[in-house]
Short mmCIF file of C-alpha atoms in Angstrom, two decimals:
data_model
loop_
_atom_site.label_atom_id
_atom_site.label_comp_id
_atom_site.label_asym_id
_atom_site.label_seq_id
_atom_site.Cartn_x
_atom_site.Cartn_y
_atom_site.Cartn_z
CA MET A 1 5.97 -21.36 64.90
CA ARG A 2 5.75 -24.02 62.19
CA PRO A 3 5.82 -22.17 58.86
CA PHE A 4 5.10 -23.68 55.48
CA ARG A 5 8.73 -23.61 54.37
CA PRO A 6 10.10 -24.93 51.13
CA PRO A 7 13.84 -24.14 50.79
CA MET A 8 14.21 -20.49 51.74
CA VAL A 9 17.08 -18.03 51.89
CA ALA A 10 17.51 -14.96 54.02
CA ALA A 11 14.85 -12.32 53.41
CA VAL A 12 15.65 -8.67 53.87
CA ALA A 13 14.20 -5.55 52.32
CA ALA A 14 15.27 -4.14 48.98
CA LEU A 15 13.44 -0.90 48.33
CA CYS A 16 13.66 0.51 44.85
CA LEU A 17 15.29 3.89 44.28
CA SER A 18 12.92 6.84 44.35
CA ALA A 19 14.41 7.69 40.96
CA CYS A 20 13.07 4.42 39.54
CA GLY A 21 10.06 5.51 37.53
CA PRO A 22 7.58 3.59 35.41
CA GLN A 23 9.88 4.00 32.42
CA ASP A 24 12.55 1.78 34.00
CA THR A 25 12.42 -1.91 33.19
CA VAL A 26 11.87 -4.41 35.95
CA GLU A 27 15.11 -6.12 35.01
CA GLY A 28 17.00 -2.84 35.23
CA ALA A 29 15.52 -2.03 38.60
CA ALA A 30 16.34 -5.46 39.96
CA ALA A 31 19.89 -5.60 38.66
CA GLY A 32 20.74 -1.94 39.24
CA SER A 33 21.91 -1.49 35.63
CA ALA A 34 19.39 1.13 34.49
CA VAL A 35 20.12 3.77 37.14
CA GLU A 36 22.91 4.72 39.51
CA ASP A 37 22.58 2.66 42.69
CA THR A 38 22.55 5.09 45.60
CA ARG A 39 20.80 2.82 48.06
CA THR A 40 22.05 2.04 51.56
CA PRO A 41 23.65 -1.39 52.14
CA GLU A 42 20.42 -2.54 53.77
CA GLN A 43 18.43 -1.48 50.71
CA ARG A 44 20.85 -3.27 48.40
CA GLU A 45 20.21 -6.59 50.11
CA ALA A 46 17.64 -8.26 47.86
CA GLN A 47 14.30 -9.43 49.22
CA ARG A 48 14.07 -13.09 48.25
CA THR A 49 11.29 -15.62 47.84
CA PRO A 50 11.26 -19.01 46.10
CA TYR A 51 8.03 -18.12 44.28
CA GLU A 52 7.66 -16.24 40.99
CA LEU A 53 4.67 -14.19 42.06
CA ASN A 54 4.11 -11.43 39.48
CA GLU A 55 1.75 -13.53 37.37
CA ALA A 56 -0.14 -14.81 40.42
CA PHE A 57 -0.75 -11.27 41.63
CA ALA A 58 -1.78 -10.22 38.10
CA ARG A 59 -4.27 -13.08 37.71
CA ALA A 60 -5.87 -12.46 41.11
CA ALA A 61 -6.05 -8.74 40.42
CA ASN A 62 -7.73 -9.30 37.06
CA ASP A 63 -10.16 -11.98 38.26
CA PHE A 64 -11.35 -10.05 41.31
CA GLN A 65 -10.87 -6.46 40.03
CA VAL A 66 -8.40 -5.50 42.75
CA PRO A 67 -5.27 -3.40 42.01
CA ALA A 68 -2.27 -5.71 41.66
CA ASP A 69 0.03 -3.16 43.30
CA LEU A 70 -2.23 -3.08 46.34
CA LEU A 71 -2.06 -6.86 46.72
CA LYS A 72 1.74 -6.77 46.45
CA ALA A 73 2.03 -3.97 48.98
CA ILE A 74 -0.12 -5.81 51.52
CA ALA A 75 1.96 -8.98 51.06
CA TYR A 76 5.17 -7.03 51.61
CA ALA A 77 3.85 -5.19 54.66
CA GLU A 78 2.57 -8.38 56.24
CA THR A 79 5.16 -11.04 55.42
CA ARG A 80 7.87 -9.61 53.15
CA PHE A 81 6.61 -12.13 50.55
CA GLU A 82 7.16 -15.20 52.75
CA MET A 83 4.67 -18.05 52.99
CA LEU A 84 4.20 -18.11 56.74
CA SER A 85 1.99 -20.24 58.93
CA THR A 86 2.24 -18.82 62.42
CA GLN A 87 1.10 -19.95 65.82
CA GLN A 88 -1.15 -17.76 67.91
CA GLU A 89 0.87 -15.25 69.92
CA PHE A 90 -2.02 -13.45 71.63
CA GLU A 91 -5.32 -14.81 72.86
CA GLY A 92 -8.10 -13.48 70.65
CA MET A 93 -5.82 -12.89 67.65
CA PRO A 94 -5.86 -15.99 65.40
CA ALA A 95 -2.71 -17.25 63.71
CA ALA A 96 -1.83 -15.77 60.31
CA HIS A 97 -1.27 -17.82 57.15
CA GLY A 98 0.37 -17.35 53.78
CA LEU A 99 1.83 -14.41 51.92
CA MET A 100 -1.19 -12.28 52.81
CA ALA A 101 -1.30 -13.22 56.52
CA LEU A 102 -4.96 -14.26 56.49
CA ARG A 103 -6.38 -15.08 59.91
CA GLY A 104 -9.26 -17.13 61.29
CA GLU A 105 -12.63 -16.40 59.72
CA LYS A 106 -11.02 -14.18 57.07
CA LEU A 107 -9.04 -17.15 55.79
CA ALA A 108 -12.15 -19.32 55.65
CA GLU A 109 -14.32 -16.63 54.01
CA GLY A 110 -11.62 -15.65 51.52
CA ALA A 111 -11.18 -19.27 50.46
CA ARG A 112 -14.94 -19.66 50.00
CA LEU A 113 -15.20 -16.49 47.89
CA ALA A 114 -12.18 -17.49 45.80
CA GLY A 115 -13.51 -21.01 45.19
CA VAL A 116 -10.49 -22.73 46.74
CA THR A 117 -10.18 -25.01 49.74
CA GLU A 118 -9.21 -23.54 53.08
CA GLU A 119 -6.16 -25.81 53.16
CA ALA A 120 -5.03 -24.51 49.76
CA ALA A 121 -5.53 -20.91 50.84
CA ARG A 122 -3.42 -21.62 53.92
CA THR A 123 -0.52 -23.42 52.22
CA ARG A 124 -0.34 -22.48 48.52
CA PRO A 125 0.90 -19.02 47.44
CA GLU A 126 -1.45 -18.39 44.51
CA GLU A 127 -4.54 -19.59 46.34
CA ASN A 128 -3.60 -17.48 49.36
CA ILE A 129 -3.33 -14.39 47.14
CA ARG A 130 -6.66 -15.22 45.49
CA ALA A 131 -8.39 -15.63 48.86
CA ALA A 132 -7.14 -12.18 49.94
CA ALA A 133 -8.14 -10.61 46.61
CA ALA A 134 -11.63 -12.14 46.84
CA LEU A 135 -12.07 -10.73 50.34
CA LEU A 136 -10.89 -7.27 49.28
CA SER A 137 -13.22 -7.37 46.29
CA SER A 138 -16.14 -8.29 48.54
CA TYR A 139 -15.34 -5.41 50.90
CA ALA A 140 -15.03 -3.01 47.95
CA ALA A 141 -18.45 -4.03 46.65
CA GLN A 142 -19.99 -3.47 50.06
CA ALA A 143 -18.37 -0.01 50.27
CA GLY A 144 -19.30 0.92 46.69
CA LEU A 145 -15.84 2.41 46.09
CA ASP A 146 -14.28 3.46 42.78
CA ARG A 147 -12.07 0.45 42.01
CA SER A 148 -9.92 2.44 39.61
CA ASP A 149 -8.83 4.79 42.40
CA VAL A 150 -6.09 2.95 44.32
CA GLY A 151 -6.18 5.52 47.11
CA ALA A 152 -9.88 4.83 47.71
CA TRP A 153 -9.09 1.23 48.71
CA ALA A 154 -7.51 2.35 52.01
CA PRO A 155 -10.58 1.64 54.23
CA VAL A 156 -10.85 -1.81 52.64
CA VAL A 157 -7.16 -2.45 53.44
CA VAL A 158 -7.85 -1.54 57.07
CA LYS A 159 -10.81 -3.91 57.21
CA LEU A 160 -8.69 -6.77 55.93
CA SER A 161 -5.99 -6.02 58.53
CA GLY A 162 -8.39 -6.27 61.45
CA ILE A 163 -6.74 -3.28 63.19
CA THR A 164 -9.27 -1.32 65.27
CA ASN A 165 -7.20 1.46 66.85
CA PRO A 166 -7.59 4.60 64.64
CA GLU A 167 -3.97 5.71 65.11
CA ALA A 168 -2.69 2.23 64.28
CA GLN A 169 -4.99 2.05 61.26
CA ALA A 170 -3.55 5.30 59.92
CA GLU A 171 0.00 4.13 60.55
CA TYR A 172 -0.59 0.81 58.82
CA VAL A 173 -2.20 2.42 55.78
CA HIS A 174 0.16 5.35 55.25
CA ARG A 175 3.50 4.00 56.48
CA ASP A 176 3.21 0.31 55.65
CA VAL A 177 0.92 -0.49 52.70
CA TYR A 178 0.80 2.79 50.78
CA GLY A 179 4.31 3.63 51.95
CA VAL A 180 5.76 0.64 50.12
CA MET A 181 3.77 1.54 46.99
CA ARG A 182 5.39 4.97 47.04
CA LYS A 183 8.89 3.53 47.47
CA GLY A 184 8.57 0.39 45.39
CA VAL A 185 10.06 -3.03 46.07
CA VAL A 186 11.65 -5.80 44.03
CA ALA A 187 12.10 -9.40 45.19
CA GLN A 188 14.18 -12.09 43.54
CA THR A 189 14.19 -15.87 43.59
CA PRO A 190 17.30 -17.59 44.99
CA GLU A 191 18.38 -18.06 41.38
CA GLY A 192 18.29 -14.31 40.75
CA ARG A 193 15.09 -14.11 38.69
CA VAL A 194 12.58 -11.38 39.44
CA ALA A 195 9.93 -12.92 41.68
CA VAL A 196 7.79 -9.86 42.28
CA SER A 197 8.19 -6.22 41.33
CA LEU A 198 6.31 -3.20 42.60
CA MET A 199 7.42 0.00 40.91
CA PRO A 200 7.18 3.31 42.80
CA SER A 201 4.03 5.36 42.26
CA GLU A 202 2.73 8.65 43.62
CA VAL A 203 -0.33 7.17 45.28
CA ALA A 204 -2.11 8.81 48.20
CA ALA A 205 -4.35 6.86 50.54
CA ARG A 206 -7.81 8.33 51.03
CA PHE A 207 -7.69 7.83 54.76
CA ALA A 208 -7.16 9.98 57.84
CA SER A 209 -3.48 10.79 58.24
CA PRO A 210 -1.52 9.62 61.30
CA SER A 211 -1.79 12.03 64.19
CA VAL A 212 0.68 14.92 64.07
CA ARG A 213 0.32 15.62 67.78
CA ALA A 214 3.49 15.58 69.81
CA MET A 215 3.79 11.99 71.04
CA LEU A 216 5.00 11.52 74.60
CA ALA A 217 8.31 9.75 75.11
CA GLY A 218 8.27 6.46 76.97
CA PRO A 219 8.56 6.87 80.74
CA ASP A 220 11.51 4.44 80.88
CA TYR A 221 12.97 4.73 77.37
CA ALA A 222 13.00 8.21 75.89
CA ALA A 223 13.45 6.90 72.33
CA ALA A 224 10.08 5.13 72.55
CA VAL A 225 6.58 6.47 71.91
CA TRP A 226 4.34 6.20 74.99
CA ARG A 227 1.15 4.32 74.11
CA PRO A 228 -0.12 3.14 77.50
CA SER A 229 -1.94 -0.17 77.74
CA PRO A 230 -4.59 -0.81 80.39
CA ASN A 231 -3.44 -4.42 80.59
CA TYR A 232 -1.04 -4.53 83.53
CA ASN A 233 -0.92 -4.81 87.30
CA SER A 234 1.58 -4.25 90.10
CA ARG A 235 4.58 -6.52 90.53
CA PRO A 236 4.69 -8.45 93.80
CA THR A 237 6.94 -7.16 96.56
CA GLY A 238 10.20 -8.89 97.40
CA SER A 239 12.42 -11.00 95.19
CA GLN A 240 9.60 -12.27 92.96
CA GLY A 241 8.90 -8.74 91.78
CA ASP A 242 12.51 -7.70 91.09
CA VAL A 243 13.09 -7.42 87.32
CA GLN A 244 15.68 -10.05 86.43
CA MET A 245 14.90 -11.03 82.84
CA ILE A 246 14.11 -9.65 79.36
CA VAL A 247 11.81 -11.85 77.25
CA ILE A 248 12.04 -11.58 73.44
CA HIS A 249 8.80 -12.09 71.47
CA THR A 250 7.55 -11.76 67.90
CA CYS A 251 4.08 -10.34 67.31
CA GLU A 252 3.09 -12.84 64.60
CA GLY A 253 1.88 -9.79 62.73
CA THR A 254 2.78 -6.22 61.88
CA TYR A 255 4.03 -3.61 64.33
CA SER A 256 0.89 -1.50 63.92
CA SER A 257 -1.50 -4.39 64.51
CA CYS A 258 0.62 -5.53 67.45
CA TRP A 259 0.65 -2.38 69.56
CA SER A 260 -2.98 -1.76 68.60
CA TRP A 261 -4.03 -5.12 70.01
CA LEU A 262 -1.86 -4.85 73.11
CA THR A 263 -3.35 -1.47 74.03
CA SER A 264 -6.93 -2.75 73.74
CA SER A 265 -8.63 -3.72 76.98
CA ALA A 266 -10.43 -6.46 75.05
CA SER A 267 -7.16 -8.29 74.36
CA GLY A 268 -6.23 -9.01 77.98
CA VAL A 269 -2.53 -9.09 77.04
CA SER A 270 0.34 -6.62 76.87
CA ALA A 271 4.09 -6.22 76.61
CA HIS A 272 6.34 -3.48 77.86
CA TYR A 273 7.68 -2.61 74.38
CA VAL A 274 7.03 -3.24 70.68
CA VAL A 275 9.74 -2.70 68.01
CA ARG A 276 8.81 -1.81 64.42
CA GLU A 277 10.03 -4.09 61.60
CA ASP A 278 12.57 -1.57 60.30
CA GLY A 279 13.56 -0.39 63.77
CA GLY A 280 12.32 3.09 62.96
CA GLU A 281 9.94 3.27 65.94
CA ILE A 282 9.47 1.64 69.33
CA SER A 283 6.31 1.84 71.42
CA GLN A 284 6.34 1.56 75.20
CA LEU A 285 3.03 0.20 76.48
CA VAL A 286 3.71 -0.65 80.14
CA ARG A 287 6.14 0.86 82.66
CA GLU A 288 9.03 -1.43 83.53
CA SER A 289 8.08 -1.12 87.20
CA ASP A 290 4.68 -2.67 86.41
CA ARG A 291 3.82 -6.26 85.54
CA GLY A 292 2.99 -6.79 81.87
CA TRP A 293 0.93 -9.76 80.66
CA HIS A 294 3.17 -11.29 78.01
CA VAL A 295 4.14 -14.84 79.12
CA GLY A 296 1.46 -17.37 80.00
CA ALA A 297 3.70 -19.70 81.99
CA SER A 298 5.35 -20.14 85.37
CA TYR A 299 9.13 -20.23 85.49
CA ASP A 300 10.82 -23.62 85.11
CA PRO A 301 14.58 -23.33 85.80
CA SER A 302 15.24 -26.60 83.95
CA LEU A 303 14.28 -24.83 80.71
CA ASN A 304 16.86 -22.11 81.34
CA GLY A 305 20.05 -23.84 82.40
CA GLY A 306 18.97 -24.24 86.00
CA THR A 307 19.44 -20.54 86.71
CA MET A 308 17.32 -18.50 89.16
CA GLY A 309 16.10 -21.62 90.91
CA SER A 310 14.44 -19.61 93.68
CA LEU A 311 11.85 -18.44 91.13
CA SER A 312 10.67 -21.94 90.21
CA GLY A 313 6.90 -21.97 89.84
CA VAL A 314 6.64 -18.17 89.84
CA SER A 315 4.85 -16.39 86.97
CA VAL A 316 7.47 -15.17 84.50
CA ASN A 317 5.52 -11.91 84.24
CA HIS A 318 6.37 -11.13 87.88
CA PHE A 319 10.09 -10.63 87.22
CA SER A 320 10.47 -9.90 83.49
CA VAL A 321 10.21 -7.16 80.89
CA GLY A 322 8.67 -8.21 77.55
CA ILE A 323 9.75 -6.90 74.13
CA GLU A 324 7.55 -7.71 71.13
CA HIS A 325 8.86 -7.36 67.57
CA GLY A 326 6.84 -6.81 64.41
CA GLY A 327 7.21 -9.99 62.40
CA SER A 328 6.92 -13.75 62.83
CA ALA A 329 8.87 -16.59 64.38
CA GLY A 330 8.61 -18.34 61.02
CA GLN A 331 10.37 -15.68 58.96
CA SER A 332 13.74 -16.52 57.48
CA SER A 333 15.59 -13.46 58.82
CA PHE A 334 15.11 -10.26 60.78
CA PRO A 335 15.91 -6.78 59.41
CA ALA A 336 19.20 -5.34 60.60
CA GLY A 337 17.50 -2.10 61.66
CA GLN A 338 15.08 -3.96 63.92
CA ILE A 339 17.82 -6.00 65.59
CA ASP A 340 19.89 -2.87 66.15
CA ALA A 341 17.03 -0.86 67.65
CA SER A 342 16.02 -3.75 69.89
CA ALA A 343 19.60 -4.25 71.10
CA LYS A 344 19.80 -0.60 72.14
CA LEU A 345 16.54 -1.03 74.04
CA SER A 346 17.71 -4.21 75.78
CA CYS A 347 20.92 -2.45 76.82
CA ASP A 348 18.90 0.36 78.37
CA ILE A 349 16.69 -2.09 80.27
CA SER A 350 19.74 -4.08 81.40
CA LYS A 351 21.37 -0.95 82.78
CA GLY A 352 18.29 0.30 84.54
CA GLN A 353 17.35 -3.06 86.03
CA ALA A 354 20.84 -4.50 86.66
CA ILE A 355 20.15 -7.50 84.38
CA PRO A 356 23.19 -9.53 83.25
CA ILE A 357 23.61 -9.61 79.49
CA ASP A 358 23.61 -13.31 78.72
CA SER A 359 21.40 -16.03 77.29
CA TYR A 360 19.92 -16.85 80.72
CA HIS A 361 18.62 -13.34 81.40
CA ILE A 362 17.72 -12.23 77.84
CA VAL A 363 15.56 -15.14 76.79
CA ALA A 364 13.21 -16.31 74.02
CA HIS A 365 9.49 -16.54 74.79
CA GLY A 366 9.50 -20.02 73.28
CA LYS A 367 12.26 -21.13 75.63
CA LEU A 368 10.11 -20.32 78.66
CA GLN A 369 6.78 -21.49 77.23
CA PRO A 370 7.73 -24.32 74.84
CA ALA A 371 4.38 -26.12 75.00
CA SER A 372 2.63 -23.42 73.00
CA ARG A 373 5.16 -20.83 71.76
CA THR A 374 8.30 -20.84 69.61
CA ASP A 375 8.96 -17.12 69.15
CA PRO A 376 11.16 -15.40 68.18
CA GLY A 377 11.97 -18.55 66.21
CA PRO A 378 15.08 -20.35 64.94
CA ASN A 379 16.33 -17.46 62.82
CA TRP A 380 16.55 -14.81 65.54
CA PRO A 381 20.30 -13.92 65.48
CA TRP A 382 21.07 -14.52 69.16
CA SER A 383 24.85 -14.27 68.96
CA THR A 384 24.72 -11.01 67.01
CA TYR A 385 21.96 -9.67 69.22
CA LEU A 386 23.68 -10.28 72.55
CA SER A 387 26.95 -8.95 71.13
CA LYS A 388 25.18 -5.74 70.08
CA VAL A 389 23.54 -5.37 73.49
CA LYS A 390 26.93 -5.68 75.18
CA THR A 391 28.52 -3.25 72.73
CA TYR A 392 25.84 -0.62 73.33
CA CYS A 393 26.33 -1.11 77.07
CA GLY A 394 30.01 -0.27 76.69
CA GLY A 395 31.72 -3.62 76.67
CA THR A 396 31.49 -7.37 77.01
CA ASP A 397 31.46 -7.69 80.80
CA GLY A 398 28.33 -9.85 80.84
CA GLY A 399 26.21 -7.12 82.40
CA SER A 400 25.53 -3.42 82.27
CA THR A 401 28.20 -0.79 82.85
CA THR A 402 26.33 0.52 85.88
CA ALA A 403 25.64 -2.73 87.77
CA ILE A 404 27.65 -5.83 88.63
CA ILE A 405 26.15 -8.86 90.36
CA VAL A 406 28.44 -11.45 91.93
CA ASP A 407 26.65 -14.71 92.73
CA SER A 408 27.62 -17.40 95.22
CA ASN A 409 27.94 -19.83 92.28
CA ASN A 410 30.90 -18.94 90.08
CA ALA A 411 29.24 -20.74 87.18
CA ASN A 412 26.89 -17.75 87.07
CA ASN A 413 29.70 -15.17 87.16
CA ASP A 414 32.07 -13.72 84.59
CA THR A 415 35.07 -14.51 86.74
CA VAL A 416 37.57 -12.84 84.40
CA ASN A 417 35.96 -9.45 83.79
CA LYS A 418 33.23 -9.03 86.39
CA GLY A 419 33.57 -10.84 89.71
CA TYR A 420 33.81 -14.07 91.63
CA ILE A 421 33.45 -15.57 95.12
CA GLU A 422 35.99 -17.40 97.28
CA VAL A 423 35.07 -19.53 100.31
CA SER A 424 36.83 -22.15 102.39
CA SER A 425 35.63 -25.73 102.80
CA ASN A 426 33.88 -24.66 106.02
CA TRP A 427 31.18 -22.97 103.96
CA VAL A 428 28.34 -25.25 102.81
CA SER A 429 26.55 -24.81 99.47
CA THR A 430 22.79 -25.36 99.53
CA SER A 431 19.45 -24.31 98.07
CA SER A 432 17.27 -25.60 100.90
CA THR A 433 15.66 -22.26 101.79
CA ALA A 434 13.59 -20.50 99.12
CA GLY A 435 14.34 -16.94 98.07
CA PHE A 436 17.98 -17.33 97.04
CA TYR A 437 19.56 -15.43 94.16
CA GLY A 438 20.84 -17.44 91.19
CA SER A 439 21.09 -21.17 91.89
CA GLY A 440 21.81 -21.41 95.63
CA TYR A 441 23.87 -19.92 98.46
CA TYR A 442 26.56 -20.65 101.07
CA TYR A 443 26.16 -20.73 104.83
CA ALA A 444 28.59 -21.19 107.73
CA ASN A 445 28.33 -21.27 111.51
CA THR A 446 29.31 -18.12 113.36
CA ALA A 447 32.61 -18.39 115.24
CA ALA A 448 35.52 -16.24 116.42
CA VAL A 449 37.64 -17.15 113.37
CA SER A 450 38.97 -15.32 110.32
CA ASP A 451 37.20 -17.36 107.64
CA PRO A 452 35.06 -15.02 105.47
CA ALA A 453 33.19 -15.53 102.20
CA THR A 454 34.84 -13.04 99.85
CA PHE A 455 33.02 -11.43 96.89
CA TYR A 456 35.50 -9.83 94.45
CA PHE A 457 34.35 -7.30 91.84
CA TYR A 458 36.23 -5.48 89.10
CA LEU A 459 35.85 -1.79 88.17
CA PRO A 460 37.46 -0.57 84.93
CA ALA A 461 37.59 2.97 86.37
CA ALA A 462 37.47 4.50 89.82
CA GLY A 463 34.06 5.66 91.00
CA THR A 464 31.40 5.79 93.68
CA ARG A 465 29.31 2.64 93.96
CA THR A 466 26.40 1.43 96.10
CA ILE A 467 26.76 -2.09 97.49
CA SER A 468 23.74 -4.32 98.22
CA ALA A 469 23.59 -7.88 99.52
CA TRP A 470 21.09 -10.71 99.03
CA TRP A 471 20.37 -13.54 101.47
CA THR A 472 17.71 -16.01 102.49
CA ALA A 473 16.11 -15.20 105.84
CA GLY A 474 15.45 -17.56 108.76
CA THR A 475 15.27 -17.65 112.55
CA ASN A 476 18.69 -19.29 112.81
CA ARG A 477 20.38 -16.45 110.87
CA SER A 478 22.71 -14.00 112.56
CA PRO A 479 21.05 -10.76 113.69
CA SER A 480 24.39 -9.01 113.19
CA ALA A 481 26.07 -10.54 110.13
CA PRO A 482 29.24 -8.47 109.49
CA PHE A 483 29.88 -7.31 105.91
CA ILE A 484 33.37 -5.82 105.55
CA VAL A 485 33.85 -3.45 102.59
CA TYR A 486 37.32 -2.94 101.09
CA ALA A 487 38.42 -0.21 98.70
CA GLY A 488 42.16 -0.81 98.73
CA SER A 489 41.83 -1.04 102.50
CA THR A 490 38.94 -1.54 104.89
CA VAL A 491 36.46 1.34 104.61
CA ALA A 492 33.47 0.00 106.57
CA THR A 493 31.96 -2.89 108.49
CA VAL A 494 28.19 -3.08 108.20
CA ASN A 495 26.19 -5.42 110.43
CA LYS A 496 22.93 -6.76 108.99
CA ASN A 497 20.10 -8.77 110.53
CA GLN A 498 19.74 -11.79 108.27
CA GLN A 499 16.65 -13.01 110.10
CA THR A 500 14.72 -10.48 107.96
CA GLY A 501 15.07 -9.03 104.46
CA GLY A 502 15.32 -12.39 102.72
CA GLY A 503 14.84 -12.78 98.98
CA THR A 504 15.58 -9.15 98.11
CA TRP A 505 18.44 -6.66 97.82
CA ASN A 506 19.52 -5.01 101.07
CA THR A 507 21.65 -1.87 100.79
CA LEU A 508 24.94 -1.89 102.71
CA GLY A 509 26.02 1.62 101.75
CA THR A 510 27.82 3.81 99.20
CA TRP A 511 31.60 4.28 98.98
CA SER A 512 34.35 5.40 96.59
CA PHE A 513 36.37 2.58 95.03
CA PRO A 514 39.60 2.59 93.01
CA ALA A 515 39.91 1.04 89.56
CA GLY A 516 40.69 -2.67 89.54
CA TRP A 517 39.67 -5.45 91.90
CA ASN A 518 37.77 -4.61 95.09
CA LYS A 519 36.00 -6.88 97.56
CA VAL A 520 33.22 -7.34 100.10
CA GLN A 521 33.64 -10.01 102.78
CA LEU A 522 30.97 -11.66 104.89
CA SER A 523 32.66 -12.60 108.16
CA ARG A 524 31.74 -15.46 110.50
CA TRP A 525 33.15 -13.52 113.46
CA THR A 526 30.02 -12.49 115.34
CA SER A 527 27.78 -13.82 118.12
CA ASP A 528 27.81 -17.61 118.53
CA GLY A 529 24.84 -19.87 117.85
CA TYR A 530 23.82 -18.65 114.39
CA VAL A 531 24.70 -19.03 110.71
CA VAL A 532 25.59 -16.32 108.17
CA ILE A 533 24.38 -16.48 104.57
CA ALA A 534 26.59 -15.60 101.57
CA ASP A 535 24.28 -15.45 98.53
CA ALA A 536 25.07 -12.51 96.22
CA ILE A 537 26.18 -8.88 96.14
CA ARG A 538 25.25 -6.10 93.72
CA VAL A 539 27.51 -3.17 92.80
CA GLN A 540 25.74 -0.14 91.28
#
């Protein structure tokens, strides 16, 4: 995204104490001098903006007869008081602009009603606020509502948001806009002056409450709410349909508007998960076993360090799980609660799908589709995020605690903590046959010699593990390739027909292994006239 960005500092929420009443001064609330500060560390981090906005909100409120607190609450819910200019994340949902996140025709109509140019409404804070206030005022006049009753403005707030799903409308009104009015919020400039203040008030939205029905847990992630989207299809069979990647997105809008749009058949798009801005809720929209519609590009290995070359030209949606996040690629920071909740989710996906935890397998949408997307943007905390994912998965082994993948290319392996391959000079590295795992594979002619390809893997504790192997198939492959499994000593030799089963995981069997280094060897010692393929093994 390319936001309108004068010098900006990190922006994180600072909710006012519930004890802060109207009698407290703004200065006292901002500095914490008027009342005892019992907030959490996250709440004590001040929301910052370079603009002094109180007067701008007051002028727009007065000129268009819209409650100032309502304007502030919408700005906080939508952008956390940042002047954003997003790109379009979803087809059919125009990009959002300014503090008030005005989109498409609403931006144009608001500018017209406010008597400002569309460019000014898009790029200047006060004009953006005025355009939103003019729109709200127009909607209020059409509805004939009592302007003095802040709670009565709720349907007008929904109309401005563009959200059509009734449950999402209720969530947006009660939890986001009116929720922040009940809690209050104070933002400061980088110099420490009060930029905008919204004192807590006991305001109740005159709008249907969010459903109190028991919400089903996500079928793959129990901590998620199951909100099924009709926008999915089956993954292809074989290697192209094996989940090998997590794609990180931002919604370019609020959590409520995001899952609402992605569960609408009219949108034609979806993601597997959406994470709320504060991390307090996650929605699952598509089963991980199904193909979501979240990346509009085919895979180009050159954009991702040359990894997974066998998937070149394949739709990213075939082999990935997509996670959307409430917010924008243009925002200056991401809330700690959201990053934490998302990291827990990515750990769970990594475990369940045997996805390595690294920057090649947990990837930005913009990295894979750079011609039209930049999300999650330059301020997504990748180092912190991947570290948290690894921590939640029980360590820093570069993958989940329940699955280890050892590739034929040691550049793709964690050779210290996870596993590695050893081959002699008689084995040839190539990528000539499609369907390989990682970035290529080894082959060698069959012969009555002791010259195996050896895959080593490390287990921190003894346990029972299932071993699978990956190869590329062909008519010159051995019909009886011998895999020798060691657990301190030889426990099994499994012969596999490598003329079939290419481009997918093939189970060798399940055995008990001791703690420490174990190994699986692919021997050349089998019938003459063929080759054997050493590509990758998986330990689960």
